[in-house]
Short mmCIF file of C-alpha atoms in Angstrom, two decimals:
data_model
loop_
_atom_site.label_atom_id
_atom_site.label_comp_id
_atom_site.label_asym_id
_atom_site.label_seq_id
_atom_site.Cartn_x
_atom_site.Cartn_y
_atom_site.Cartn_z
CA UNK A 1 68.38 170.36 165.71
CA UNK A 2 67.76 168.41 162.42
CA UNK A 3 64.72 170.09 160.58
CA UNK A 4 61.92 167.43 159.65
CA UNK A 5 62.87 167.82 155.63
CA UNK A 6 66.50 166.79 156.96
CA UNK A 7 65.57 163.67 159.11
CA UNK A 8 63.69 162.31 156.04
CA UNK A 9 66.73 162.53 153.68
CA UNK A 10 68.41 160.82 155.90
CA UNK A 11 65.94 157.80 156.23
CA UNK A 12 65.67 157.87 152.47
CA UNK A 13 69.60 157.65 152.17
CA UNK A 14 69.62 154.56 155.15
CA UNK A 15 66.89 152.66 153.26
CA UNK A 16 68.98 153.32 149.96
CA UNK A 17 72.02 151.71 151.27
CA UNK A 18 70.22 148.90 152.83
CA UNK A 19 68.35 148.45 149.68
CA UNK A 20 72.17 148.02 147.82
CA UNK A 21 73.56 146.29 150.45
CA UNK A 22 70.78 143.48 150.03
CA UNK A 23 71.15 143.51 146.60
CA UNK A 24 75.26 143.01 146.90
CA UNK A 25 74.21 139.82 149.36
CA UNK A 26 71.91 138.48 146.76
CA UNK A 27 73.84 138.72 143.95
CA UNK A 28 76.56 136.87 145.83
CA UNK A 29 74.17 134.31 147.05
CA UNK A 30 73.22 133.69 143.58
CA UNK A 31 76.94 133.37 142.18
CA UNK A 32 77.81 131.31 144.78
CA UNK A 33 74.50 128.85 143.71
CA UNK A 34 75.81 129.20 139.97
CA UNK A 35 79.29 127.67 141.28
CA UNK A 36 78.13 125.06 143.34
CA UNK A 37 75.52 123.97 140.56
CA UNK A 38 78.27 123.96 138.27
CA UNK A 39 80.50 122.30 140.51
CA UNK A 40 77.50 119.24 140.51
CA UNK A 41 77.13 118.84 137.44
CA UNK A 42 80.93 118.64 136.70
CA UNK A 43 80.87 116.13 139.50
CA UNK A 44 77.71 114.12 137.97
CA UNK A 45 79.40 114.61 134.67
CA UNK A 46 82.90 113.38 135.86
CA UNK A 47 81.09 110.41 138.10
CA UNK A 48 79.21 109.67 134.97
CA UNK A 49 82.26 109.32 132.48
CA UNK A 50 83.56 107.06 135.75
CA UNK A 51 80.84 104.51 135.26
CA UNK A 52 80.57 104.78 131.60
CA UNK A 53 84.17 104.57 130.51
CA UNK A 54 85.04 101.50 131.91
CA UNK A 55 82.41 99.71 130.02
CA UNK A 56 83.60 101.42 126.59
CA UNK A 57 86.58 99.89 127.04
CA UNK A 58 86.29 96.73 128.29
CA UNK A 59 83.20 95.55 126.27
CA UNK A 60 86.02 94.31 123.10
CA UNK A 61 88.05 93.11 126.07
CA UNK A 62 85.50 90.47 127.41
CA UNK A 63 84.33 89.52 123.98
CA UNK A 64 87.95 88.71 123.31
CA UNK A 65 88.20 86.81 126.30
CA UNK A 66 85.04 85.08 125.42
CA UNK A 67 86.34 84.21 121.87
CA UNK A 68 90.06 83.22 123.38
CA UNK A 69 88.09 80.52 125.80
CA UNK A 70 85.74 79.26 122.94
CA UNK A 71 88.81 78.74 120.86
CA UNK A 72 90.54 76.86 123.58
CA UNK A 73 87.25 74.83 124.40
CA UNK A 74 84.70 72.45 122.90
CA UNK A 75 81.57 70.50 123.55
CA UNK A 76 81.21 66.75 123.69
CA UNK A 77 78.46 64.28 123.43
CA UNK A 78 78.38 61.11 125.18
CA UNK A 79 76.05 58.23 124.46
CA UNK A 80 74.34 56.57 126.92
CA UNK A 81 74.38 52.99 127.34
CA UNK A 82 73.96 49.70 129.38
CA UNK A 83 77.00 48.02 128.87
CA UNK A 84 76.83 45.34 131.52
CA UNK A 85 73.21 44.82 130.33
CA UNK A 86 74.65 44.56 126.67
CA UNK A 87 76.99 42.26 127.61
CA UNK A 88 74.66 40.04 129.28
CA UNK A 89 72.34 39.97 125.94
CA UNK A 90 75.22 39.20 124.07
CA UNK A 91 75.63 36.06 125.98
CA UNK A 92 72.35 35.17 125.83
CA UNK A 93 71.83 35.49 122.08
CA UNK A 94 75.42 34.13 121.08
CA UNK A 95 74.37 30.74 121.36
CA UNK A 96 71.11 31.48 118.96
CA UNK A 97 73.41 33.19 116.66
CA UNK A 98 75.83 30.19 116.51
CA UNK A 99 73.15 27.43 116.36
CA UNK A 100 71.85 29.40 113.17
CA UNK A 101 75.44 29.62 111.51
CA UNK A 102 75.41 25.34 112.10
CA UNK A 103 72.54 24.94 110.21
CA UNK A 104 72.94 27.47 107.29
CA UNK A 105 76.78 26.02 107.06
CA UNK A 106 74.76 22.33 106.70
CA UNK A 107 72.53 22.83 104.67
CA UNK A 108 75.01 24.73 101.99
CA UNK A 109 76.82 21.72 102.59
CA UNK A 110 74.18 19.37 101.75
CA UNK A 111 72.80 21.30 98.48
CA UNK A 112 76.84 20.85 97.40
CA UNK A 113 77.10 17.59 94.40
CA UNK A 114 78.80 15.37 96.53
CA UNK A 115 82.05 15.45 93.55
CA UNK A 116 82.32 19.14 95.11
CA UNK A 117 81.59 18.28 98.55
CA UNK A 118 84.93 16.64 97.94
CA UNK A 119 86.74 19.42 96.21
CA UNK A 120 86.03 21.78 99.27
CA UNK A 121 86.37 19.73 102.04
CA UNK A 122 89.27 21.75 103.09
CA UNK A 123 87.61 25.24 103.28
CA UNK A 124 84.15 23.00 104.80
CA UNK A 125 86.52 21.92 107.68
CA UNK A 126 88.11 25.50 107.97
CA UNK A 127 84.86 26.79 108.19
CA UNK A 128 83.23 23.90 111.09
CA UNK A 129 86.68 24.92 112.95
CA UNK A 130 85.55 28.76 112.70
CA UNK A 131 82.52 27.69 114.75
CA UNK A 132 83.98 26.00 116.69
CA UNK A 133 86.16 28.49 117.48
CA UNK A 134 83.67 31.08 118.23
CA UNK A 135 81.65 28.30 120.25
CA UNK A 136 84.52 28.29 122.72
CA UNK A 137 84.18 31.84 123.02
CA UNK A 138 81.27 32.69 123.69
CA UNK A 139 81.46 29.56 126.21
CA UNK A 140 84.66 31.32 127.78
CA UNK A 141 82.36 34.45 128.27
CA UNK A 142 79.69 32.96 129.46
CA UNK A 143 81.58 31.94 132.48
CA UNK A 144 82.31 35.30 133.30
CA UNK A 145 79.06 36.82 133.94
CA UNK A 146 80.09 37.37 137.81
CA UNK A 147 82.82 39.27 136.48
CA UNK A 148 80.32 41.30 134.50
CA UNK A 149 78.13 41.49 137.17
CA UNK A 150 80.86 43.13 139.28
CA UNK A 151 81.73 45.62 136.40
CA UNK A 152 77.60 46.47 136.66
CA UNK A 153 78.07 47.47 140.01
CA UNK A 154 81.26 49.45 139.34
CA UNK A 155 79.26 51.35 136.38
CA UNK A 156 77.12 52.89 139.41
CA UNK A 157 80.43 54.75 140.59
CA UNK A 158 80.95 56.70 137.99
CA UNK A 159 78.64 59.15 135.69
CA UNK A 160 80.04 60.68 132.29
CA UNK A 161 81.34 64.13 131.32
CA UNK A 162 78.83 66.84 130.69
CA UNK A 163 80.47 67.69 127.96
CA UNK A 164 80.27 71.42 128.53
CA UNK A 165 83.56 73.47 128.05
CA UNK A 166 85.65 71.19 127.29
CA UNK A 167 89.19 71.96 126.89
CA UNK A 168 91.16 71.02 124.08
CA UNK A 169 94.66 72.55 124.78
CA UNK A 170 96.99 71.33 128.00
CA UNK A 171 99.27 67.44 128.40
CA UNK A 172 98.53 65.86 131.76
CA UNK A 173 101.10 63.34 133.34
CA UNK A 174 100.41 59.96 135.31
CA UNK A 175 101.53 56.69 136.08
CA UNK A 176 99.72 53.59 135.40
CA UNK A 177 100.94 51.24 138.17
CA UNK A 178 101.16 47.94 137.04
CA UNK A 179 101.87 44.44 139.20
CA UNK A 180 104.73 44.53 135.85
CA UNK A 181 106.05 48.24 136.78
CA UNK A 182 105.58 51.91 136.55
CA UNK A 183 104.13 53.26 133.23
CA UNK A 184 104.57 56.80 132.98
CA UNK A 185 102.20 58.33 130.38
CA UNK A 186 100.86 61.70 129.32
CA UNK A 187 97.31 62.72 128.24
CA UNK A 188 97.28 65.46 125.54
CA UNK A 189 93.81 66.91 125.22
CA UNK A 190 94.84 68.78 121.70
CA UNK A 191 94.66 65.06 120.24
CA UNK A 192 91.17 63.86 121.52
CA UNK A 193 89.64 66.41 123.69
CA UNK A 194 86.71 64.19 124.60
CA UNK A 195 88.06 61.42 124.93
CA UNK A 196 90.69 62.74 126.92
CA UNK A 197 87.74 64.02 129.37
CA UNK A 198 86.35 60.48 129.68
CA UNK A 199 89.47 59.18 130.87
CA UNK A 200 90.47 61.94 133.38
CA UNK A 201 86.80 61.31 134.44
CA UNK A 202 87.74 57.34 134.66
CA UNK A 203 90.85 57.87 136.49
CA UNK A 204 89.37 60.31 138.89
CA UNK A 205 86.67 57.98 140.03
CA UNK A 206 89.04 55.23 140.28
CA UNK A 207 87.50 52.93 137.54
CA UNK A 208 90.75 51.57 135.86
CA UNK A 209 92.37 50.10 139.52
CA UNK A 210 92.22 46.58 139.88
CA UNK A 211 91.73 45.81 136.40
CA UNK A 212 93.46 43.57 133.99
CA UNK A 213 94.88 44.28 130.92
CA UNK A 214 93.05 41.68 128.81
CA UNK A 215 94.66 41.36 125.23
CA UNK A 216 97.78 41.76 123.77
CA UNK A 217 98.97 41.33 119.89
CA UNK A 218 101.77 40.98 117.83
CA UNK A 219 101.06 40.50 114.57
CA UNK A 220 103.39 40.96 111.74
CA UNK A 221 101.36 41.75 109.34
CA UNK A 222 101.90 40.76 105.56
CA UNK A 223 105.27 42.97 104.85
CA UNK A 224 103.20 45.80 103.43
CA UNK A 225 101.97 47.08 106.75
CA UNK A 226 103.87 47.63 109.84
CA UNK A 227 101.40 44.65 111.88
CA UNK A 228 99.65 45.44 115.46
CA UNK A 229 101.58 45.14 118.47
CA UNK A 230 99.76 46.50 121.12
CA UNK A 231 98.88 46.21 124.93
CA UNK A 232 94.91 46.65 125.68
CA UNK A 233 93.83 47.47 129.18
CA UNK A 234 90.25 49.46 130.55
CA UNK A 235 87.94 46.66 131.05
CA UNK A 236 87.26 45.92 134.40
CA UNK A 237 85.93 42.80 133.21
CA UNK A 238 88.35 41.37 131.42
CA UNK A 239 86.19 40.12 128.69
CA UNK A 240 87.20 42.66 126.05
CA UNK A 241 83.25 43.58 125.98
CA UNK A 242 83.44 45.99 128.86
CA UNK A 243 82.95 49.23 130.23
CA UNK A 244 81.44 51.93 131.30
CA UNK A 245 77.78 53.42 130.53
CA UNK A 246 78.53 55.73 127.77
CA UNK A 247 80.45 55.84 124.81
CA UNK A 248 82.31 58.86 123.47
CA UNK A 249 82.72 60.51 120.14
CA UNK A 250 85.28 59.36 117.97
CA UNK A 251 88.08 61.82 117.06
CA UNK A 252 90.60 61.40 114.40
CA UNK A 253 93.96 61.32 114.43
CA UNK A 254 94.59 63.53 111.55
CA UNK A 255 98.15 64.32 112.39
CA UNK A 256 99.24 60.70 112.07
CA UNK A 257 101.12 59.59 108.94
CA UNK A 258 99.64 57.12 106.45
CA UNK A 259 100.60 53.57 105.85
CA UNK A 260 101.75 52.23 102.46
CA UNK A 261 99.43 49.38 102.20
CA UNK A 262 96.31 49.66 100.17
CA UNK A 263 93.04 50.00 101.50
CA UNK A 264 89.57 48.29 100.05
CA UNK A 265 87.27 50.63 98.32
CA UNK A 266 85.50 52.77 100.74
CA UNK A 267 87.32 51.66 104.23
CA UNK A 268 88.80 54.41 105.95
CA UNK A 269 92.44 54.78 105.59
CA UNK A 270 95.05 53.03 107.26
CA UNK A 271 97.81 55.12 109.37
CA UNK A 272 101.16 54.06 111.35
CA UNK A 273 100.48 54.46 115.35
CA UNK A 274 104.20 54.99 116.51
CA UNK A 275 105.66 53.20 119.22
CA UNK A 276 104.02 54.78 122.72
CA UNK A 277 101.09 55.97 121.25
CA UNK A 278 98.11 55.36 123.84
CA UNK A 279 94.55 55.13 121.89
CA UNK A 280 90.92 54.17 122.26
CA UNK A 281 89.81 50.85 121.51
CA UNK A 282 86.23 50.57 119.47
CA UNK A 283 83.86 48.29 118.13
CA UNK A 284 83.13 50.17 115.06
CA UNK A 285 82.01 48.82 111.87
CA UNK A 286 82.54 50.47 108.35
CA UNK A 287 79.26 50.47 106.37
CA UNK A 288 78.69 47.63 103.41
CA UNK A 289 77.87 48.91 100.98
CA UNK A 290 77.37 45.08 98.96
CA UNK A 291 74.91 44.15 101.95
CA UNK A 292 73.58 47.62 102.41
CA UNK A 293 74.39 47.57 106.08
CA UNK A 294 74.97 50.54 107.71
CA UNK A 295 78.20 51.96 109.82
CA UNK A 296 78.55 51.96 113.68
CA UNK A 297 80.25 54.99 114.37
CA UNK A 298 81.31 56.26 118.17
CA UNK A 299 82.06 53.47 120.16
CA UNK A 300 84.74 53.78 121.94
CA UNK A 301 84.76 54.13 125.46
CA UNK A 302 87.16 53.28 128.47
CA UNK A 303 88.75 49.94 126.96
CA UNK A 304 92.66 51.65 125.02
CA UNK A 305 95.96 50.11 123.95
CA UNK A 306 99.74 51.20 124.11
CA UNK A 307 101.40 50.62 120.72
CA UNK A 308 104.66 48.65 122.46
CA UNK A 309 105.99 49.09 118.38
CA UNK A 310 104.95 50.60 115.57
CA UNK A 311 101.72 49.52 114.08
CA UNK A 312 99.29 49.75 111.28
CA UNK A 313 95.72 50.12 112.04
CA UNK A 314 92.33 52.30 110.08
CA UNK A 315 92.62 56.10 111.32
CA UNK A 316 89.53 55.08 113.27
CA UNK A 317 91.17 54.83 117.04
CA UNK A 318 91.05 58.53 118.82
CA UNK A 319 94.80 59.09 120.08
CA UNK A 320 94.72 60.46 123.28
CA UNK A 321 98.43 60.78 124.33
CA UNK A 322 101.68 58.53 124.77
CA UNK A 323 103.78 56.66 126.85
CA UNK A 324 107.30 58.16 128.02
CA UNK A 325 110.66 55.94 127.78
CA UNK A 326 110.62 54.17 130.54
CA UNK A 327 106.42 53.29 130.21
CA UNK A 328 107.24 52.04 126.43
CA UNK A 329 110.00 50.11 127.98
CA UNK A 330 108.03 48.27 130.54
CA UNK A 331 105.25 47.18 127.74
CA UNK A 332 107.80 46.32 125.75
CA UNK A 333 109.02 44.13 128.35
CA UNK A 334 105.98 42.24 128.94
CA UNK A 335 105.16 41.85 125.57
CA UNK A 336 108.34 39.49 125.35
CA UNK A 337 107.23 36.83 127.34
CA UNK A 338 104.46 36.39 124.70
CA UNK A 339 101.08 35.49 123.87
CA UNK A 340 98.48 32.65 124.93
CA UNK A 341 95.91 32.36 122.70
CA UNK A 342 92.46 32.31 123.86
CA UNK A 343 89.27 31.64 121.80
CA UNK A 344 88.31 34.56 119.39
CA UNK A 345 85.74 34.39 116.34
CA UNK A 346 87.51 37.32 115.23
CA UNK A 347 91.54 36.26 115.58
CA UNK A 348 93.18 33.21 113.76
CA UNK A 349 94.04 30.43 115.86
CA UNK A 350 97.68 29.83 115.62
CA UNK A 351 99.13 26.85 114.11
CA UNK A 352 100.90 23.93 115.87
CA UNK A 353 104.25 24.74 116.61
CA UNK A 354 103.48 28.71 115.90
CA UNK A 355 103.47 31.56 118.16
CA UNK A 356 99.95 33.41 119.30
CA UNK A 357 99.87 36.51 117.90
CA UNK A 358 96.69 37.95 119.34
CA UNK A 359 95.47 36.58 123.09
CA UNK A 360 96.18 37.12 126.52
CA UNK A 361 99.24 38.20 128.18
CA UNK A 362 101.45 34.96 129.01
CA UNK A 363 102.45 36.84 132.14
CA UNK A 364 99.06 38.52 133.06
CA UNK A 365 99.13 42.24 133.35
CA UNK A 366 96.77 44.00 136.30
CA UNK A 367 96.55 47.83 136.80
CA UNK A 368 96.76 48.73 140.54
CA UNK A 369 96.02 51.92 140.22
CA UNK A 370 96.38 54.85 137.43
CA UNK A 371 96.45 58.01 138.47
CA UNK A 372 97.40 61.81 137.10
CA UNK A 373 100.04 63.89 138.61
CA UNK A 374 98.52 66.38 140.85
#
């Protein structure tokens, strides 16, 4: 039988290997806490390089995509405007304006000796026919106020461009379908990228169909210059005054080749718009520099021509694509069964026995419809 001194060794030696085998369980615990803190912040570490990276990477990435769509895009302002309610004042103070001209004209006349009264008769009558002239025109447009009235109401359809992001790169096909035949065309936004966005505007809200293409030239010119031969359409009015509220920037053809002929001191040069060109008509006026008076700058709009040959004109008119074959070959067409002249201040009338070279179509000319290919 174990002594007392013999039990107690043997409860010291139990506690002893308890002791170590508690300290074996906690120094396992303990390495195993090391490896899964370790293992955490690996994780954390790896998620965080997950998150991060990406960013590193792609921040050149978007600014390069940023750059690539600011170099393929532009901004554009429109100006606003009332053009039926232009029109309208126009009408109302032409006959002022031309009352004025009479009297300034007579009383020239009558400060004249009456010997040179008699030397100048001719260039007195050229200048009474002038009037005259531009008396029947604004008489002609006078009448047409309904059709004015009507383009007011067509104005309301439509609202300009916003002019944000704009792009300037990419053609677009159509047709313009004429009561004359199909003319295929292409817009090419490199040329004019704003006023390329006005017109796919236009043609998206419908604004050219049932219009009538109100002018056509064919003018010679003097043997230095190619002339103007031209088709111009876009007024749904018909008065050559028309259009929609808003005017857009002009853009210059750069890229077209200039004309031999020489220009007057400080007009803008003139250029050669080949055969199928389509461009923007404007009213713009080149500053005078003897009167003082200043330039009007950006007026172009919705009215544009087709060059049906090649002609000679200021690099003023935005080019905002072209006419394919068979398009330049219908215009072409209709452009040989000539001109009827209708009163214009700003056109000669032709003499008896001579062509018109700026008017009307003989055989009128309405768009049905113009469209872009979808």
């Amino acid at each position: 039988m174990p002594s007392n001194e013999e039990r107690r060794q043997a409860a010291r030696e139990k506690l002893a290997r308890q002791n170590e085998r508690r300290e074996a369980e906690a120094r396992k615990r303990k390495i195993t806490a090391i490896g899964i803190s370790a293992a955490v912040v690996v994780a954390l570490v790896a998620a965080g390089c997950y998150i991060w990276l990406p960013q590193g990477p792609r921040a050149p990435l978007r600014v390069g995509a940023e750059n690539r769509f600011k170099s393929t895009h532009t901004t554009c302002t429109y100006a606003d405007r009332d053009a039926a309610g232009d029109a309208r004042k126009n009408i109302d103070e032409q006959p002022k304006q031309l009352a004025e001209n009479r009297k300034q004209l007579a009383d020239r006349i009558a400060a004249l000796p009456p010997e040179q009264r008699d030397t100048m008769k001719d260039q007195i009558a050229a200048a009474n026919e002038q009037l005259d002239e531009a008396q029947k025109a604004a008489d002609e447009l006078a009448k047409k106020r309904p059709q004015i009235d009507q383009m007011a109401e067509r104005n309301k359809t439509v609202s300009k461009p916003d002019g944000k992001d704009v792009p300037t790169t990419g053609t677009l096909p159509g047709t313009i379908t004429t009561d004359q035949g199909a003319i295929g065309y292409e817009l090419d936004r490199s040329k004019a990228p704003c006023n390329v966005e006005t017109f796919v505007t236009l043609i998206q809200a419908k604004y050219f169909d049932n219009t009538p293409c109100h002018r056509e030239t064919a003018n010679k010119g003097d043997g230095r210059s190619k002339g103007l031969f031209v088709l111009q359409c876009g007024d749904p009015s018909g008065t050559g005054v028309g259009g929609p509220n808003w005017t857009s920037p002009d853009e210059t053809p750069t890229f077209l080749q200039g004309d031999a002929s020489p220009n007057q001191l400080g007009q803008t040069p003139s250029v050669v718009y080949p055969a199928g060109t389509i461009a923007v008509a404007n009213s713009n006026q080149q500053p005078n520099p003897q009167t003082g008076q200043n330039g009007t700058f950006n007026t172009g709009s919705s009215q544009f021509f087709l060059v049906y040959q090649d002609s000679t004109l200021p690099a003023s008119y935005s080019v905002i694509g072209k006419l394919d074959d068979a398009g330049l070959k219908v215009v072409q067409e209709i452009a040989k069964k000539g001109i009827t002249w209708v009163p214009n201040p700003n056109a000669q009338k032709p003499k008896p026995g001579q062509p018109a070279t700026d008017g009307r179509p003989t055989q009128p000319v309405n768009i049905t419809s113009m469209t872009l290919a979808s």
